[in-house]
Coordinates of C-alpha atoms in Angstrom, one line a residue:
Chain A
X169 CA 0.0 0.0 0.0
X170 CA 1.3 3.3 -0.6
X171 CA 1.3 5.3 2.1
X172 CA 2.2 9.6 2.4
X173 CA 2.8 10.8 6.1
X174 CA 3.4 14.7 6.4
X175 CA 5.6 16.1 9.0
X176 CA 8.9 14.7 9.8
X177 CA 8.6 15.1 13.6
X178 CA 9.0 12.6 16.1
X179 CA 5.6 10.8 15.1
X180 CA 6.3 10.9 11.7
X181 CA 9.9 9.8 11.7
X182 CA 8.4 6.3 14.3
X183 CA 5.5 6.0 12.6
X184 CA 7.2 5.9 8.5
X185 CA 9.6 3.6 10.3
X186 CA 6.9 1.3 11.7
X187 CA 4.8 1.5 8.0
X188 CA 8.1 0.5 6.0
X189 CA 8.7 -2.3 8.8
X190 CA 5.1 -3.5 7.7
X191 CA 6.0 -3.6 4.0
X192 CA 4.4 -0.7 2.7
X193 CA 5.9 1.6 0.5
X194 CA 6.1 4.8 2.2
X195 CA 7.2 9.2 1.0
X196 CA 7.6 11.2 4.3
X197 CA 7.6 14.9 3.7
X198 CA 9.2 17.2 5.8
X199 CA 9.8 21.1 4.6
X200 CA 12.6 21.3 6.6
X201 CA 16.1 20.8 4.8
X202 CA 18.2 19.7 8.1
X203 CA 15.6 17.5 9.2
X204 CA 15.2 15.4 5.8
X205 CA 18.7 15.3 5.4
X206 CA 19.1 13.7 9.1
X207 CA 16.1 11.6 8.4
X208 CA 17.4 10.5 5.0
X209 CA 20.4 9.0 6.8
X210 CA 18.1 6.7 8.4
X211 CA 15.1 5.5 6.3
X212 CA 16.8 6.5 2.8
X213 CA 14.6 7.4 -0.2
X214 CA 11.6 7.5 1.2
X215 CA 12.1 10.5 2.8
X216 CA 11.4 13.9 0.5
X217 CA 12.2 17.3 0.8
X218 CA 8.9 19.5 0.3
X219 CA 5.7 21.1 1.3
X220 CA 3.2 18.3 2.2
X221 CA 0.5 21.1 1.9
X222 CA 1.6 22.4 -1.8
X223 CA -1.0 20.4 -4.3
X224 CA 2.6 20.3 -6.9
X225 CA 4.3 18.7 -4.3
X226 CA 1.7 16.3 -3.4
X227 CA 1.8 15.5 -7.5
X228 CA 4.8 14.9 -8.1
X229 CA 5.2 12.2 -5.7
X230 CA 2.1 10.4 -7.4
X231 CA -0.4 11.4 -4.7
X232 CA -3.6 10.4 -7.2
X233 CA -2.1 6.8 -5.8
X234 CA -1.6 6.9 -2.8
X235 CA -3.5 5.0 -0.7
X236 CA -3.9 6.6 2.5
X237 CA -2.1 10.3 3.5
X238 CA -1.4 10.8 7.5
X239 CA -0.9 14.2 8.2
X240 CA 1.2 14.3 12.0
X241 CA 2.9 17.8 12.0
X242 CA 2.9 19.6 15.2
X243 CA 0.4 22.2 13.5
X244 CA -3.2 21.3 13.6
X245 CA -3.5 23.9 10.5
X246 CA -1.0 22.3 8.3
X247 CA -2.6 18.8 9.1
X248 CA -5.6 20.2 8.1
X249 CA -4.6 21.6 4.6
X250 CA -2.7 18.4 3.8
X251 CA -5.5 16.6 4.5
X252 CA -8.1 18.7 2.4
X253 CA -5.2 18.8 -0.3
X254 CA -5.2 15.4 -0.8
X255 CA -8.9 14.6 -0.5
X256 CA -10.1 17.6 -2.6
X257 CA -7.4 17.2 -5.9
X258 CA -6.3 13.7 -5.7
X259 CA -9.1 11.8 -4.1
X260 CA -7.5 10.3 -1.6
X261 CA -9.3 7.7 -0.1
X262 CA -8.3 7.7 3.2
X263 CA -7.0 10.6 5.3
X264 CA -5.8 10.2 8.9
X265 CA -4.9 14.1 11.0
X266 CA -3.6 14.7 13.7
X267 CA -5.0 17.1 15.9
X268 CA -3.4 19.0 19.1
X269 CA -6.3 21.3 19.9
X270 CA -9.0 18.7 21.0
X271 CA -11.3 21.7 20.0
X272 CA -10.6 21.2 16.2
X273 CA -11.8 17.5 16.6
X274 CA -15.2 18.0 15.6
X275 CA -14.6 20.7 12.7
X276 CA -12.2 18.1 11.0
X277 CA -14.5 15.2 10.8
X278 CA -17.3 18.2 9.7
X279 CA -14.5 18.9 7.2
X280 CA -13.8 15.0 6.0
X281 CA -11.0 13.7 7.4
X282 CA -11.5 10.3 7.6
X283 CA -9.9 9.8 10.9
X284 CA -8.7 12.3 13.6
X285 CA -5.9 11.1 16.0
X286 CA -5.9 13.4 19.0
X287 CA -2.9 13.2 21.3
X288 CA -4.1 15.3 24.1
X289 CA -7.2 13.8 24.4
X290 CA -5.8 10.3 24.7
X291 CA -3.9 11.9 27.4
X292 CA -6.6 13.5 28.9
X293 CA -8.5 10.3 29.0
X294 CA -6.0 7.8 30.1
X295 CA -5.7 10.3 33.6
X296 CA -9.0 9.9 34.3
X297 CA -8.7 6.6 33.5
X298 CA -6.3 6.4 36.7
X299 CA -9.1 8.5 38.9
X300 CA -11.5 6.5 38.1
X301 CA -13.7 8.1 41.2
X302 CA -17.7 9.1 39.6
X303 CA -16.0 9.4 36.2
X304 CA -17.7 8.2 32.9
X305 CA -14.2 7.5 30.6
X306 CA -14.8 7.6 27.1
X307 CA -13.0 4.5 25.9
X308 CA -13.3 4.2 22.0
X309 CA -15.2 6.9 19.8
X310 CA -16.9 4.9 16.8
X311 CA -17.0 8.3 14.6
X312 CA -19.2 7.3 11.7
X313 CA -22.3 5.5 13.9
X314 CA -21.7 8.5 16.5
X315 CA -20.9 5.9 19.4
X316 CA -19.0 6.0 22.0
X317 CA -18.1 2.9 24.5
X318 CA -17.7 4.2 27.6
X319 CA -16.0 2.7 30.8
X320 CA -18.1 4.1 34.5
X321 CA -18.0 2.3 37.8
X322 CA -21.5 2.4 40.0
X323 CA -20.4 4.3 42.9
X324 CA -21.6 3.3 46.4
X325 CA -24.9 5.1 47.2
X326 CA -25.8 4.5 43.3
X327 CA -29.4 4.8 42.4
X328 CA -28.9 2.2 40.7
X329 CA -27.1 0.0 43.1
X330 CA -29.4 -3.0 43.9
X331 CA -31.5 -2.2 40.7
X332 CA -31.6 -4.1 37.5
X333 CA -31.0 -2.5 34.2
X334 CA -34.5 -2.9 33.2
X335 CA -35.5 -1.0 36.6
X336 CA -33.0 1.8 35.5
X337 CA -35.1 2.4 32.3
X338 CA -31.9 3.3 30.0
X339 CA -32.9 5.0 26.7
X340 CA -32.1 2.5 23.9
X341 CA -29.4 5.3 23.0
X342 CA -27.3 3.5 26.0
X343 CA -27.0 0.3 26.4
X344 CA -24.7 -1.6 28.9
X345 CA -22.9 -4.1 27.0
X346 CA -20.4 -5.4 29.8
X347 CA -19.9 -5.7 33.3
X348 CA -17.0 -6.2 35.2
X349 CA -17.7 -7.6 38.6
X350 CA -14.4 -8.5 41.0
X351 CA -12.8 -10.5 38.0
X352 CA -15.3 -11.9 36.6
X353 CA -17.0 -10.6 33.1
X354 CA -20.6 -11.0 33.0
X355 CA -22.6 -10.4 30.3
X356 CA -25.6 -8.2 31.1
X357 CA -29.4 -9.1 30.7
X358 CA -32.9 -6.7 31.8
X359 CA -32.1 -8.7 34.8
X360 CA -29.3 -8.2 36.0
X361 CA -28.8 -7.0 39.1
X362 CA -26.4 -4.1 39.6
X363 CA -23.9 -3.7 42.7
X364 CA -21.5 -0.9 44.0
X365 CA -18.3 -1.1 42.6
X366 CA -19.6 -3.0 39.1
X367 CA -17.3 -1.5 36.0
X368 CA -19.8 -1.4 32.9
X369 CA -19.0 -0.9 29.4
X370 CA -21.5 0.7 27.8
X371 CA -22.5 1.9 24.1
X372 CA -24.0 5.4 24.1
X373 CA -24.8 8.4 21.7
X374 CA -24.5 11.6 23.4
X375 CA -27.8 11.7 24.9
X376 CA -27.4 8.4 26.3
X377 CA -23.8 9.4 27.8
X378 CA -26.1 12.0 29.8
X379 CA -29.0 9.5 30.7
X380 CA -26.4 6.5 32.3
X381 CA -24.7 10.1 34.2
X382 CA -28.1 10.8 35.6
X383 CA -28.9 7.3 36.5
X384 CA -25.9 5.5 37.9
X385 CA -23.5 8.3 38.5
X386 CA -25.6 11.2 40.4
X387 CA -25.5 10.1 44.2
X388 CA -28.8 8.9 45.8
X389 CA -30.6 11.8 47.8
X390 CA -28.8 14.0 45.9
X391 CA -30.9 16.3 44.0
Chain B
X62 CA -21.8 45.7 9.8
X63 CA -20.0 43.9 12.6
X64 CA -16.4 42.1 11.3
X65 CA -13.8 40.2 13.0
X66 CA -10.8 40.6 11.4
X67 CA -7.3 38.0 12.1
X68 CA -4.1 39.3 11.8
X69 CA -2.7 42.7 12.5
X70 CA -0.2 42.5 9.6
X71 CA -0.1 45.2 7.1
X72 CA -3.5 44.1 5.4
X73 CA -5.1 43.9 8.3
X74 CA -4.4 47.2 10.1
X75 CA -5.2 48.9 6.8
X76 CA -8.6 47.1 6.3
X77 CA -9.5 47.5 10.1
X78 CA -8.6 51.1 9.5
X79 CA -10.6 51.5 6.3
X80 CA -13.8 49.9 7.1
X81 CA -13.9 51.8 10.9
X82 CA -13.5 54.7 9.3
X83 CA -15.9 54.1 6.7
X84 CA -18.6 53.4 10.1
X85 CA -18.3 49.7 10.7
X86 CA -17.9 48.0 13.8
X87 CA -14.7 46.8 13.8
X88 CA -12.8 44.0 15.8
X89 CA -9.3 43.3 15.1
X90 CA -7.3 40.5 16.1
X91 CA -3.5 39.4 16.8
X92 CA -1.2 36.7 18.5
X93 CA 1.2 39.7 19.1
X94 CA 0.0 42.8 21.6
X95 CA 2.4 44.8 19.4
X96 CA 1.1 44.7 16.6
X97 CA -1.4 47.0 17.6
X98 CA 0.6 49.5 17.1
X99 CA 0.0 49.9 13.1
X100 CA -3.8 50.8 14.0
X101 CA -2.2 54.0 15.6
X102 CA -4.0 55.9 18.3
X103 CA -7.2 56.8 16.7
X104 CA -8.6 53.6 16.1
X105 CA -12.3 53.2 16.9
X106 CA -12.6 49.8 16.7
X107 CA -11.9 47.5 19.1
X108 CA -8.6 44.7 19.4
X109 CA -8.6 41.0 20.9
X110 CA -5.2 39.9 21.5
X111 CA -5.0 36.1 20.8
X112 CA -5.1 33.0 18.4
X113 CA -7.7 33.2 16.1
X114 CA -7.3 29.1 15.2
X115 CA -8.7 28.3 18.5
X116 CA -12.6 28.2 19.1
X117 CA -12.3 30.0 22.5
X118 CA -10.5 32.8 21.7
X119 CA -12.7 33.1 18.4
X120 CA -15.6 33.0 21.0
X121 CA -14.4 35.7 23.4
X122 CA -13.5 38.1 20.2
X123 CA -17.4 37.8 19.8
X124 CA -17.3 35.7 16.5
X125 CA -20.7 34.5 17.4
X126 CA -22.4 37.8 17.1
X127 CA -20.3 39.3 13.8
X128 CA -21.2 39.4 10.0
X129 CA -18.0 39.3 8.4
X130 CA -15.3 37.4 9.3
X131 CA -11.7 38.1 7.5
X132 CA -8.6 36.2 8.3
X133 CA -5.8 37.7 7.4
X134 CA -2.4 36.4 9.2
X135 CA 1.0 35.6 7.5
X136 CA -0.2 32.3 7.3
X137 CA -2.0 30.5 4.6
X138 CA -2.9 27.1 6.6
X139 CA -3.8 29.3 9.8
X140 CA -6.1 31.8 7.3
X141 CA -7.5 28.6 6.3
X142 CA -8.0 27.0 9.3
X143 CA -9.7 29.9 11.1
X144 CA -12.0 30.8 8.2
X145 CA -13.2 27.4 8.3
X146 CA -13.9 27.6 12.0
X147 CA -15.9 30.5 11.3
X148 CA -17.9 29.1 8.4
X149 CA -18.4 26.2 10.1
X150 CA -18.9 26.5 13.4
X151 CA -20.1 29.8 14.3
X152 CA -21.7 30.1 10.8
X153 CA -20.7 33.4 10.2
X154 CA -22.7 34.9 6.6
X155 CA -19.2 36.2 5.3
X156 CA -16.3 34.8 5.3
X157 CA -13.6 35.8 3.7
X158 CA -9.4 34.9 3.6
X159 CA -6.2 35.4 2.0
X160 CA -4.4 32.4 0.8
X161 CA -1.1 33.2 -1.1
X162 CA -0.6 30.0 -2.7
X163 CA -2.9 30.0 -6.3
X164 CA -2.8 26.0 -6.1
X165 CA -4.0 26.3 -2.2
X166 CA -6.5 28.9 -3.4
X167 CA -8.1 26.9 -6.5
X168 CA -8.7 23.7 -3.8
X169 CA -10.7 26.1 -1.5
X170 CA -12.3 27.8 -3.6
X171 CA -13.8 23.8 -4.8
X172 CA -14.5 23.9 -1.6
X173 CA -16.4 26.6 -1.0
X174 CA -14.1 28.8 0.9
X175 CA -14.0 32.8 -0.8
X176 CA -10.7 33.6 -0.7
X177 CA -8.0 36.6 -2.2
X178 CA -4.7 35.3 -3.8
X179 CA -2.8 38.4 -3.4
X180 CA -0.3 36.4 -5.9
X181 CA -2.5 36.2 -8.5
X182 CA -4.2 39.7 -7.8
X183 CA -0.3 41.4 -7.6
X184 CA 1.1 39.6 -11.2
X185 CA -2.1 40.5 -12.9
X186 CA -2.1 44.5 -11.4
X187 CA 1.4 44.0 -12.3
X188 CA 1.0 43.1 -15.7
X189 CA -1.7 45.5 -16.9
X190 CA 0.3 48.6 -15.4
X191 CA 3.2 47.7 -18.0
X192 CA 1.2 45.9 -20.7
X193 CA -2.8 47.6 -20.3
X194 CA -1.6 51.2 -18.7
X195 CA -5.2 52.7 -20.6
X196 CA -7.5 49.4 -20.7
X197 CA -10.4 50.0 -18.8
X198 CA -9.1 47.2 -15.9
X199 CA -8.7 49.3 -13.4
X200 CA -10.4 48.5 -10.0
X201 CA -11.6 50.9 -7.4
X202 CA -8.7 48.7 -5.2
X203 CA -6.5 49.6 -7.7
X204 CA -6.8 52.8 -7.7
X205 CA -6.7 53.3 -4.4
X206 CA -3.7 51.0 -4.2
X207 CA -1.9 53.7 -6.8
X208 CA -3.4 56.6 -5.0
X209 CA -1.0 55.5 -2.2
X210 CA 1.9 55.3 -3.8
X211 CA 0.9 59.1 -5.6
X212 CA -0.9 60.4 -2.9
X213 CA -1.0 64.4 -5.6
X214 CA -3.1 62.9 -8.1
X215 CA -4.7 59.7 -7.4
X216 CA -6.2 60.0 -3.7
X217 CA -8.8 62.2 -5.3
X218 CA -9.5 59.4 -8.3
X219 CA -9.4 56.7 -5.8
X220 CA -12.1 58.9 -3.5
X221 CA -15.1 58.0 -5.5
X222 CA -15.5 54.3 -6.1
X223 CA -14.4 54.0 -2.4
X224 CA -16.9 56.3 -1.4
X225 CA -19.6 55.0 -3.5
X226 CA -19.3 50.9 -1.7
X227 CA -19.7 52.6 2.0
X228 CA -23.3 54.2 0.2
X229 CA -24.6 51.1 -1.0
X230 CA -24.2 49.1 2.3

């Protein structure tokens, strides 16, 4: 598969490395001449001097062929010009940005980048991932069916401690697909009972993120 | 009208000036507190100092409430970027940027993005000043570009057309 990655950074230099380990053929552009040269010393021709956001550029390295284009400079802006670039004029099929302002994550996918990696968000989840305390964690964002499986553990003094799901009344816009109890996995049923401490996976559209907030996370009493 | 204008360049300070003069309410932005200083003192309009790529500072500039939105910067990509945030998200009903690269403009412009190529705009001034001096292809910008450079003769030419876009709005 031929593969163009913009931005010569850290990311792209690990990640053209890890694509040419994988067989693929593979042009990393980098504008910078002291960085290509240095790069070039390492992962030879497939490293190219130019503007990954200049449509003549993108052309004469055969962009119309390319496969898939990753833009992973440290500018959202260029990653978002590369992207549009290669979409718009050579019908890329699959473009892949990197974004550093979680803010610009929903403009890009209004835009049509085909996928959005956001480093500061991953960051931003994996800590509360370590205070897990009343937090709902957004595990995995499923862009195109505008799901998200998220990861929540029932706090003691619940609502929904001692309920089942079915007395919970979920929306069908949130729907527990996993619980985690002690070790065990159990796989969840309108009966199932839930207990303090439970970890559930769960499926849910925005409104449904809100609903399992209301109903599980909020403590009892409180108003 | 209300407009939001990025970048405190050259352009920018002369447009802000321009349309607040000509009545508009006029918000000007820049990364760089200093570059403020080509409004000069008796600017009426207002500055923001900040990003104008990021949603919050767009926000607080009151994006939200303006009609025109013009980005302006150094930067194609950031021009770009911005004027899509305020096309797209805040939904502004005029959006406008400058995008030096012709290649980088013709994409956008697929796109739906209006956009000035002062490249493009420059060469063909360029051109018809040596090749055209009499054909009848002078613009009102044009003219007020020249009446600049001879401020005797052509600030009264360029006086007109200019005039006559502030009555029609």
């Amino acid at each position: 598969m031929y593969i163009i990655v913009g931005g010569g950074g850290q990311v792209g230099y690990y990640l053209a490395q890890g694509l040419i380990e994988q067989g693929h053929e593979v042009a990393l552009l980098d504008k910078d001449p002291r960085r290509t040269e240095q790069l070039k010393k390492e992962l030879g021709a497939s490293i190219i001097r130019g503007d990954a956001c200049e449509a003549q550029v993108l052309e004469e390295i055969g962009c119309a062929r390319a496969e898939i284009v990753i833009a992973v400079t440290g500018d959202d802006e260029d990653n978002l010009v590369i992207c549009q670039v290669a979409k718009t004029r050579f019908h890329v099929p699959q473009t892949i940005a990197r974004v550093n302002n979680p803010r610009n994550e929903a403009l890009f996918r209004e835009l049509g980048i085909d996928l959005i990696v956001s480093p500061t968000q991953s960051i931003l989840h994996s800590i509360e991932l370590q205070i897990p305390h009343h937090t709902l964690v957004p595990l995995v964002s499923l862009t195109r069916a505008g799901l998200s499986l998220v990861e929540l553990t029932v706090p003691s003094r619940s609502p929904a401690a001692g309920r089942t799901i079915r007395e919970l009344e979920l929306p069908s816009s949130a729907n527990i697909v996993l619980i985690e109890r002690g070790a065990e996995p159990l796989t969840p049923s309108g009966d199932t009972e839930l207990q303090e401490e439970d970890h559930l996976f769960a499926l849910v559209t925005a409104d449904g993120e809100r609903s399992l907030r209301e109903r599980i996370l909020t403590e009892a009493g409180a108003s | 009208m209300r407009i939001l204008i990025m970048g405190c360049g050259r352009v920018g300070a002369t447009l802000a000036s321009m349309m607040a003069n000509e009545g508009h309410d006029v918000t000007i932005m820049d990364i760089s507190s200093a570059a403020f200083v080509r409004l000069g003192r008796d600017f009426p309009g207002a500055n923001v100092i900040g990003d104008g790529t990021d949603e919050i500072v767009l926000r607080r500039a009151g994006i939200a409430e303006m009609d025109c939105f013009i980005a302006v910067t150094n930067g194609d990509n950031r021009n770009i970027l911005a004027a899509q945030i305020a096309k797209n998200t805040f939904h502004v009903p005029r959006v406008i940027c400058r995008i030096y690269d012709p290649k980088r403009q013709e994409t956008y412009a697929e796109l739906g993005l209006d956009s000035i190529c002062p490249t493009v705009v420059s060469a063909q001034l360029i051109r018809n000043a040596i090749l055209d001096p009499d054909k009848g292809t002078i613009s009102a910008a044009q003219s007020l570009a020249e009446g600049r450079s001879v401020p005797l003769k052509g600030q009264q030419e360029a006086a007109t057309p200019a005039q006559g876009t502030t009555n029609r709005q």
